mmCIF file of C-alpha atoms in Angstrom:
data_model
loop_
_atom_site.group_PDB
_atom_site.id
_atom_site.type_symbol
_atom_site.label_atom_id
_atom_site.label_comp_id
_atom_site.label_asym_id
_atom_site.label_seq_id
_atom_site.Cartn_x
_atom_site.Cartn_y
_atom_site.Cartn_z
ATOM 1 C CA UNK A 1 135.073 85.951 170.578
ATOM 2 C CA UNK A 2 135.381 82.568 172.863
ATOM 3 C CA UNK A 3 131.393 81.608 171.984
ATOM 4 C CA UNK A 4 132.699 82.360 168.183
ATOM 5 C CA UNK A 5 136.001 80.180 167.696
ATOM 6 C CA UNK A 6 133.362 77.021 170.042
ATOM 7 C CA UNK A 7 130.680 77.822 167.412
ATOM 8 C CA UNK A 8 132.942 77.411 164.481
ATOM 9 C CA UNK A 9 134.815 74.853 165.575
ATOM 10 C CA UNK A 10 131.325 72.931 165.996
ATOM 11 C CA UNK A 11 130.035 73.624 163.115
ATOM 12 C CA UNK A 12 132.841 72.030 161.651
ATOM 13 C CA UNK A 13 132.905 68.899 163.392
ATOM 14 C CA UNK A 14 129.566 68.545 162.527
ATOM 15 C CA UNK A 15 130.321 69.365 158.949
ATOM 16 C CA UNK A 16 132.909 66.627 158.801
ATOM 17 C CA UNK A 17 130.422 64.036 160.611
ATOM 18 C CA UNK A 18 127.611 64.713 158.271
ATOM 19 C CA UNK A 19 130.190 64.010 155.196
ATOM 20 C CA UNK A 20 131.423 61.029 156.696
ATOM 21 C CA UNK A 21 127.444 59.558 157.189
ATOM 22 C CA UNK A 22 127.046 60.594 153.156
ATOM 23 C CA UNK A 23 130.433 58.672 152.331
ATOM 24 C CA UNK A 24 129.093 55.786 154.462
ATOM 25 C CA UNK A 25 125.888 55.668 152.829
ATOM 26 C CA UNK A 26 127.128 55.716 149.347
ATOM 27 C CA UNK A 27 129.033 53.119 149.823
ATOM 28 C CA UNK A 28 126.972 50.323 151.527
ATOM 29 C CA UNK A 29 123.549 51.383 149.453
ATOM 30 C CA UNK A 30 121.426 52.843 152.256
ATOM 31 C CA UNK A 31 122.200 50.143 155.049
ATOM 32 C CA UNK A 32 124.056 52.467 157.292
ATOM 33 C CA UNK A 33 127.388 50.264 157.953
ATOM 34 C CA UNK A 34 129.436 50.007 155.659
ATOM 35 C CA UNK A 35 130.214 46.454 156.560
ATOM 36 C CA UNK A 36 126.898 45.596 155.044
ATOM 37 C CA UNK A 37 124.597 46.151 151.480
ATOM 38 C CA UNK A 38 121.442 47.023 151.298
ATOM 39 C CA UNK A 39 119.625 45.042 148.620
ATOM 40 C CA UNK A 40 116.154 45.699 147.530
ATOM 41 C CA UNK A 41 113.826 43.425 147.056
ATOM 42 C CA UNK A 42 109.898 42.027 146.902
ATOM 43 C CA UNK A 43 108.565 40.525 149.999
ATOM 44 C CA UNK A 44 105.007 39.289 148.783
ATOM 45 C CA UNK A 45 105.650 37.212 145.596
ATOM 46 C CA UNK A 46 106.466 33.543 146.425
ATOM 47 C CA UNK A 47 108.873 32.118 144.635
ATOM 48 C CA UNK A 48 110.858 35.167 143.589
ATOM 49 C CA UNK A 49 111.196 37.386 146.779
ATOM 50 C CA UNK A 50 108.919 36.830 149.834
ATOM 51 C CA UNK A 51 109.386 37.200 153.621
ATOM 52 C CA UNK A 52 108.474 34.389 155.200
ATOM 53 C CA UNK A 53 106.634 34.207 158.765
ATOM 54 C CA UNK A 54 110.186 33.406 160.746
ATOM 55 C CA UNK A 55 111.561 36.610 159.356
ATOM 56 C CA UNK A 56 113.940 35.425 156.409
ATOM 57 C CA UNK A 57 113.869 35.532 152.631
ATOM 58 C CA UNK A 58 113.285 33.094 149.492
ATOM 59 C CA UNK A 59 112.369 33.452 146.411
ATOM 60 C CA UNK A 60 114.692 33.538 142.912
ATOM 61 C CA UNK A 61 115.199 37.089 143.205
ATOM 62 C CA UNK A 62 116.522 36.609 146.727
ATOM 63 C CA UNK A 63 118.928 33.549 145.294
ATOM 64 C CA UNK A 64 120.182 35.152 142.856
ATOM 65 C CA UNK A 65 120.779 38.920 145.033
ATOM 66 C CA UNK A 66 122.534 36.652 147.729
ATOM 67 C CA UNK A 67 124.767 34.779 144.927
ATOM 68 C CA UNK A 68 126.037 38.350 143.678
ATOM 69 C CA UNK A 69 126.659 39.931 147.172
ATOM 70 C CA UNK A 70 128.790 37.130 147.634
ATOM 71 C CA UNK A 71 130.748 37.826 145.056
ATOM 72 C CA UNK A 72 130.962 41.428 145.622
ATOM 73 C CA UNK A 73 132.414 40.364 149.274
ATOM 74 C CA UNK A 74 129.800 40.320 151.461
ATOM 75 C CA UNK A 75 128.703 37.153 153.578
ATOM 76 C CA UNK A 76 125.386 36.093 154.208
ATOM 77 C CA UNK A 77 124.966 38.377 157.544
ATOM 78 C CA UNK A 78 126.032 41.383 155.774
ATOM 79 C CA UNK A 79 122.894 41.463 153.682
ATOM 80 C CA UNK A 80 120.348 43.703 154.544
ATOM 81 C CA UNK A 81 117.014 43.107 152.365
ATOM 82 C CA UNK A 82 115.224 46.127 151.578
ATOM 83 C CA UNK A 83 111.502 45.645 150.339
ATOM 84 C CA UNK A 84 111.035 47.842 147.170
ATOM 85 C CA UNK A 85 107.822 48.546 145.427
ATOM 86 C CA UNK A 86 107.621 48.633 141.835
ATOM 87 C CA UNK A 87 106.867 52.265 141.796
ATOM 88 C CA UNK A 88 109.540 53.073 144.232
ATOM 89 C CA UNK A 89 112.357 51.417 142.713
ATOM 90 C CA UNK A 90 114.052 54.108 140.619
ATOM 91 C CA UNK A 91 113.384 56.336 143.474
ATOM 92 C CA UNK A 92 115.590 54.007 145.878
ATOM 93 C CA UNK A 93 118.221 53.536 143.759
ATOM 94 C CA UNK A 94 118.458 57.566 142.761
ATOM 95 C CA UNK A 95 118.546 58.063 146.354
ATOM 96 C CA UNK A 96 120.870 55.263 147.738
ATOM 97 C CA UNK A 97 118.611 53.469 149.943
ATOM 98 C CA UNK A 98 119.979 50.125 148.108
ATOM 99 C CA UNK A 99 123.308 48.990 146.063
ATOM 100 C CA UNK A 100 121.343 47.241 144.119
ATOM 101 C CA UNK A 101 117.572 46.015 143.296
ATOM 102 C CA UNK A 102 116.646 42.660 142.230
ATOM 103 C CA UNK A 103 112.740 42.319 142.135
ATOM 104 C CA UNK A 104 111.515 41.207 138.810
ATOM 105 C CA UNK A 105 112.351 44.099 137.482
ATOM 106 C CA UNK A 106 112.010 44.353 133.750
ATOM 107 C CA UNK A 107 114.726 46.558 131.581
ATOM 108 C CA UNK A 108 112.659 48.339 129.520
ATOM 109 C CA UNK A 109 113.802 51.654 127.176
ATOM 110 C CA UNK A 110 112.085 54.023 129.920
ATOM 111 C CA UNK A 111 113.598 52.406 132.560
ATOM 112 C CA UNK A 112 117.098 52.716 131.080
ATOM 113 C CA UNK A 113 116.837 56.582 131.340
ATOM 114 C CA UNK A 114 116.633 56.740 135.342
ATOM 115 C CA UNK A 115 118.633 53.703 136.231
ATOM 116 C CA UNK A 116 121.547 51.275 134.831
ATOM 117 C CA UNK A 117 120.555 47.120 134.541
ATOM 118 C CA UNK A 118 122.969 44.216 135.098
ATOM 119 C CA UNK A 119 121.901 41.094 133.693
ATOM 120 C CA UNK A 120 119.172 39.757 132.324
ATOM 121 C CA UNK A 121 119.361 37.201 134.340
ATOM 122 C CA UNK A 122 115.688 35.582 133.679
ATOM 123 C CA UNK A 123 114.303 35.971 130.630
ATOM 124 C CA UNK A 124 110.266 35.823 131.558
ATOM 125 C CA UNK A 125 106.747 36.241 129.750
ATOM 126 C CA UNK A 126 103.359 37.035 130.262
ATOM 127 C CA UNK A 127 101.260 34.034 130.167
ATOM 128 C CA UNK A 128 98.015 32.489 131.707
ATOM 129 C CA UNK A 129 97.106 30.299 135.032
ATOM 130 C CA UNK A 130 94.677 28.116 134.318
ATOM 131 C CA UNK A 131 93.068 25.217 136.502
ATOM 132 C CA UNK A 132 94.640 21.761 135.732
ATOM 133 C CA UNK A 133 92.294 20.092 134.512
ATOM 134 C CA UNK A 134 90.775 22.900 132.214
ATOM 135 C CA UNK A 135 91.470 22.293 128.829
ATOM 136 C CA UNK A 136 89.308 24.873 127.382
ATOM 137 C CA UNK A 137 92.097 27.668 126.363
ATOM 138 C CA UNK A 138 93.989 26.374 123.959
ATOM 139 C CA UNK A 139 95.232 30.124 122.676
ATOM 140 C CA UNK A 140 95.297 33.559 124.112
ATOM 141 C CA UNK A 141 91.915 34.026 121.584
ATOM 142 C CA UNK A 142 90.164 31.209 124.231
ATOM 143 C CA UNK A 143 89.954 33.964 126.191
ATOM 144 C CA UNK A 144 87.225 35.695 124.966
ATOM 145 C CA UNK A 145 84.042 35.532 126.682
ATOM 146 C CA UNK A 146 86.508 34.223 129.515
ATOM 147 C CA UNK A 147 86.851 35.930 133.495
ATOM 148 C CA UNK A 148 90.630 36.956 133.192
ATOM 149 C CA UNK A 149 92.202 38.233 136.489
ATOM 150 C CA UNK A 150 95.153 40.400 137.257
ATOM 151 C CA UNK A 151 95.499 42.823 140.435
ATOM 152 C CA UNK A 152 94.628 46.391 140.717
ATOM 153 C CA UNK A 153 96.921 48.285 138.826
ATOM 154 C CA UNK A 154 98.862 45.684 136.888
ATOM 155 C CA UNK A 155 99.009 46.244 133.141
ATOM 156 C CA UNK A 156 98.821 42.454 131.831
ATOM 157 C CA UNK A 157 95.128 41.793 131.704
ATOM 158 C CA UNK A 158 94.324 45.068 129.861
ATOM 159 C CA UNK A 159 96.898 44.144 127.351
ATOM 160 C CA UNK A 160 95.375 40.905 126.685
ATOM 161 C CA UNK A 161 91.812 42.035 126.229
ATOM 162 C CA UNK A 162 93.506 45.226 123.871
ATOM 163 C CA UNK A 163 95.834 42.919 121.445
ATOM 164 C CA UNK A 164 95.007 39.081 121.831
ATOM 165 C CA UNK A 165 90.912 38.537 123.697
ATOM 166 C CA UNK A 166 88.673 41.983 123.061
ATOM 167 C CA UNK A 167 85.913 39.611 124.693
ATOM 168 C CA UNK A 168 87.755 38.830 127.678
ATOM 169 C CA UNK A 169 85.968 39.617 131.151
ATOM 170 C CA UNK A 170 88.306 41.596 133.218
ATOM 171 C CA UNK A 171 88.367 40.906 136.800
ATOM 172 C CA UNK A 172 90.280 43.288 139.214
ATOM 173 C CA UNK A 173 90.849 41.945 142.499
ATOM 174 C CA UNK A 174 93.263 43.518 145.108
ATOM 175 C CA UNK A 175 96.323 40.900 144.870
ATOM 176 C CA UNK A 176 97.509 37.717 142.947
ATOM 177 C CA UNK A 177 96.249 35.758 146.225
ATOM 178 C CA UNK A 178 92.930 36.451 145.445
ATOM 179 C CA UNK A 179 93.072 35.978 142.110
ATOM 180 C CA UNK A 180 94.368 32.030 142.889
ATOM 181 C CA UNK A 181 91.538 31.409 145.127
ATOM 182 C CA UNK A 182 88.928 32.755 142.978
ATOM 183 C CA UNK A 183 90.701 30.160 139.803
ATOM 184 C CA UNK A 184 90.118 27.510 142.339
ATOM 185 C CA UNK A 185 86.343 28.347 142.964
ATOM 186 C CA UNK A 186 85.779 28.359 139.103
ATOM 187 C CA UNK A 187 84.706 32.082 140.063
ATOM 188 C CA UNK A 188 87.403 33.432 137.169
ATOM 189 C CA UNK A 189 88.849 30.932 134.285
ATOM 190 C CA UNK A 190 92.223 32.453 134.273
ATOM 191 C CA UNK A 191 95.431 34.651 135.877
ATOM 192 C CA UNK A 192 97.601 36.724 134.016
ATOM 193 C CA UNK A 193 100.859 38.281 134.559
ATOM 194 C CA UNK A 194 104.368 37.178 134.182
ATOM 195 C CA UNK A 195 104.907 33.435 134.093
ATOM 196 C CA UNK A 196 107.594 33.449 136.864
ATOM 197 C CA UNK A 197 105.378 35.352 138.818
ATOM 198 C CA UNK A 198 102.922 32.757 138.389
ATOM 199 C CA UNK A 199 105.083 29.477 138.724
ATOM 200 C CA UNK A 200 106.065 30.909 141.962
ATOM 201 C CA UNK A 201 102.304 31.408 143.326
ATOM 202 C CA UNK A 202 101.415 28.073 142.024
ATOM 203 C CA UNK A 203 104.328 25.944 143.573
ATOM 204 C CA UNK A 204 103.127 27.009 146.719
ATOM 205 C CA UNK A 205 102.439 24.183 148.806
ATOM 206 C CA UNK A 206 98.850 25.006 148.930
ATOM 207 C CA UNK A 207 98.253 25.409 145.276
ATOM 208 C CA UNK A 208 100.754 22.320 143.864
ATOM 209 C CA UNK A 209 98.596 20.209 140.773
ATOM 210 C CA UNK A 210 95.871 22.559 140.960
ATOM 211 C CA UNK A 211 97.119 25.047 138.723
ATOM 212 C CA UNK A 212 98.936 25.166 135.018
ATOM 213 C CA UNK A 213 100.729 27.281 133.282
ATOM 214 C CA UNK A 214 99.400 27.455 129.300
ATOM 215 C CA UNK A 215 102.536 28.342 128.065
ATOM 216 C CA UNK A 216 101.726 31.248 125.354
ATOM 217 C CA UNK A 217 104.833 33.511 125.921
ATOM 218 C CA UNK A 218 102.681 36.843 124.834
ATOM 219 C CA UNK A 219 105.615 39.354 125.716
ATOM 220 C CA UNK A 220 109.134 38.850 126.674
ATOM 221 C CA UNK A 221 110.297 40.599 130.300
ATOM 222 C CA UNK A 222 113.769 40.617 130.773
ATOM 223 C CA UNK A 223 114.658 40.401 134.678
ATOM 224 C CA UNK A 224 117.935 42.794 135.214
ATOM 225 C CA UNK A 225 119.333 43.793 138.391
ATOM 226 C CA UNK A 226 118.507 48.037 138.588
ATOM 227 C CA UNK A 227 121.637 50.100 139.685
ATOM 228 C CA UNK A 228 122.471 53.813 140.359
ATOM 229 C CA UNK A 229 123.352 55.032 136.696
ATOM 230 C CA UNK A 230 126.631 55.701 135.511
ATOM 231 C CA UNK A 231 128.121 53.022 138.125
ATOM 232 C CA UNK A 232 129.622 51.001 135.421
ATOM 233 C CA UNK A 233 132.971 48.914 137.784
ATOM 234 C CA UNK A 234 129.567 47.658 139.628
ATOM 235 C CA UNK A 235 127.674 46.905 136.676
ATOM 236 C CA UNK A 236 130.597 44.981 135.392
ATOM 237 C CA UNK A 237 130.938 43.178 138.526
ATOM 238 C CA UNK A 238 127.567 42.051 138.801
ATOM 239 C CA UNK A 239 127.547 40.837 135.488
ATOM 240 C CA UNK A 240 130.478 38.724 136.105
ATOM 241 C CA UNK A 241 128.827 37.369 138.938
ATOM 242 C CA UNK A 242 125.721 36.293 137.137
ATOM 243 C CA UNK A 243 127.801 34.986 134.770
ATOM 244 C CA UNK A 244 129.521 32.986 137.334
ATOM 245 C CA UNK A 245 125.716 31.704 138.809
ATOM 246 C CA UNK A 246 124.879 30.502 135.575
ATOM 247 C CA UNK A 247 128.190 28.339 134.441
ATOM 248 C CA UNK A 248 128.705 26.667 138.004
ATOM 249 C CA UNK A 249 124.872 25.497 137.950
ATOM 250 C CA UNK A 250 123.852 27.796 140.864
ATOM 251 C CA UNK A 251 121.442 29.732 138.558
ATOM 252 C CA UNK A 252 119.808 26.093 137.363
ATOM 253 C CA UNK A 253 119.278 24.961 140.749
ATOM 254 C CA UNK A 254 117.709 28.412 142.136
ATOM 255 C CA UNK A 255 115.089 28.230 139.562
ATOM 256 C CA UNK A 256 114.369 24.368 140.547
ATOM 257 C CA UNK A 257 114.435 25.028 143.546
ATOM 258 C CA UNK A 258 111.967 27.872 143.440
ATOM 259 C CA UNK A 259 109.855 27.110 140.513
ATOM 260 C CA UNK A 260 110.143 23.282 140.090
ATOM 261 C CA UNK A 261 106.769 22.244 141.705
ATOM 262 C CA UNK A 262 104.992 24.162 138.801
ATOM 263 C CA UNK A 263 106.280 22.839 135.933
ATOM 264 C CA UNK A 264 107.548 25.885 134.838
ATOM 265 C CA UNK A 265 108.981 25.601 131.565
ATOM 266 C CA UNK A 266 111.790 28.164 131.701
ATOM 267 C CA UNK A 267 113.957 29.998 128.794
ATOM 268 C CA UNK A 268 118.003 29.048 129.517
ATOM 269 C CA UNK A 269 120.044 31.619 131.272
ATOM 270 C CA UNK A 270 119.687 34.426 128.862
ATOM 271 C CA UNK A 271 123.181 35.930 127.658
ATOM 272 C CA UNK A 272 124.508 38.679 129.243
ATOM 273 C CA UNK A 273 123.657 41.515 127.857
ATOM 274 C CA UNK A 274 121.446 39.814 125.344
ATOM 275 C CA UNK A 275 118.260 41.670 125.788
ATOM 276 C CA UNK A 276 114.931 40.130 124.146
ATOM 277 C CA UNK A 277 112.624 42.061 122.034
#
């Protein structure tokens, strides 16, 4: 009878633990102290979220993700970057492994069904890296008969050669790295993905003046900050943050700062809420 009441009596303090943990979790997003927020991120895009060889962060993404966690509260130390995959981000969030994900991550109407979006705060497009002193493509039709480049499993260069260059030479290569250095060695004529993607490759110190952007906007890609659904007093605060970034010039000076060696040509700070077709 003893062994029973110990057993019980265990089982319930371990009961109570293991619903304290879950409480914990929920409410710092995955970083296990609740003193802290787990934010998830990209590590290997420059200029929007990349882990650099000391061990910290840059990158717009990462600007604007530390802006909001202030705002929610949280200093600088308390941030706990998370890298997230594109094809693991609805997972993360579903499961709590982060409050919040900022990672170019476009709101699109499939999205939307696994996953609530703050924002947009960047309003991108796909475009075209060029060499800077190639004039030859003019249009997205200059492409034909053109080597276009995107990375293994990236949509962009099979929509242009589908809707805008049937002609078009697709080259596959295994990341946007190797894509640059092949547009150096004239091996392909052009990159393609989103054009905040490829400002922030190009304004790499290695890379400044040798690349362009050509500017052709071919789809809009609204950046939004992905959250667990139904979490609406955190949507709402995250939007007011944003909106905060973007009237006391923090939001202007991330994207300098980030994307300024490239020329890039940004859209102003969309609207809230304002989401381009």
């Amino acid at each position: 009878m003893q062994l029973r009441k110990v057993t019980a009596a265990s089982a319930a303090v371990l009961a109570l633990a293991v619903t304290a943990t879950a409480c914990g979790s929920d409410k710092d997003g995955g970083s296990g102290d609740s003193k802290k927020i787990t934010i998830g991120i990209k590590i290997d895009q420059p200029g929007l979220g990349l882990k650099t060889p000391d061990g910290k962060y840059a990158g717009f993404d990462v600007d604007v993700a530390t802006y909001v966690a202030k705002e929610l509260g949280y200093k600088a130390e308390d941030i706990v970057f998370k890298e997230t995959k594109s094809a693991d981000r609805e997972t993360a969030i579903d499961r709590g492994d982060v409050k919040f994900i900022a990672a170019s991550y476009s709101i699109n109407d499939e999205r939307l069904k696994k996953v609530d979006f703050a924002g947009p705060y960047l309003l991108a497009h796909q475009d075209i890296l060029v060499r800077a002193d190639d004039d030859s493509i003019k249009s997205p039709a200059d492409l034909n008969n053109k080597k276009l480049c995107s990375v293994a499993g990236s949509t962009s260069a099979q929509n242009v050669k589908d809707k805008l260059a049937p002609k078009a030479d697709l080259q596959t290569y295994g990341g946007y790295s190797e894509c640059l250095t092949g547009l150096e060695n004239k091996v392909i004529d052009a990159l393609t993905t989103d054009d905040s993607i490829l400002a922030g490759y190009a304004s790499q110190k290695e890379f400044q003046g040798k690349f362009k952007l050509a500017g052709f906007k071919m789809t809009n890609e609204n950046y939004g900050i992905g959250l667990k659904k139904g979490d609406a007093d955190l949507k709402k605060k995250i939007n007011d943050a944003l909106t905060k970034m973007v009237s006391d010039g923090s939001w202007e000076k991330a994207v300098t700062d980030n994307f300024g060696p490239a020329n890039y040509k940004n859209e102003p700070a969309p609207k809230i809420g304002n989401i381009v077709k």
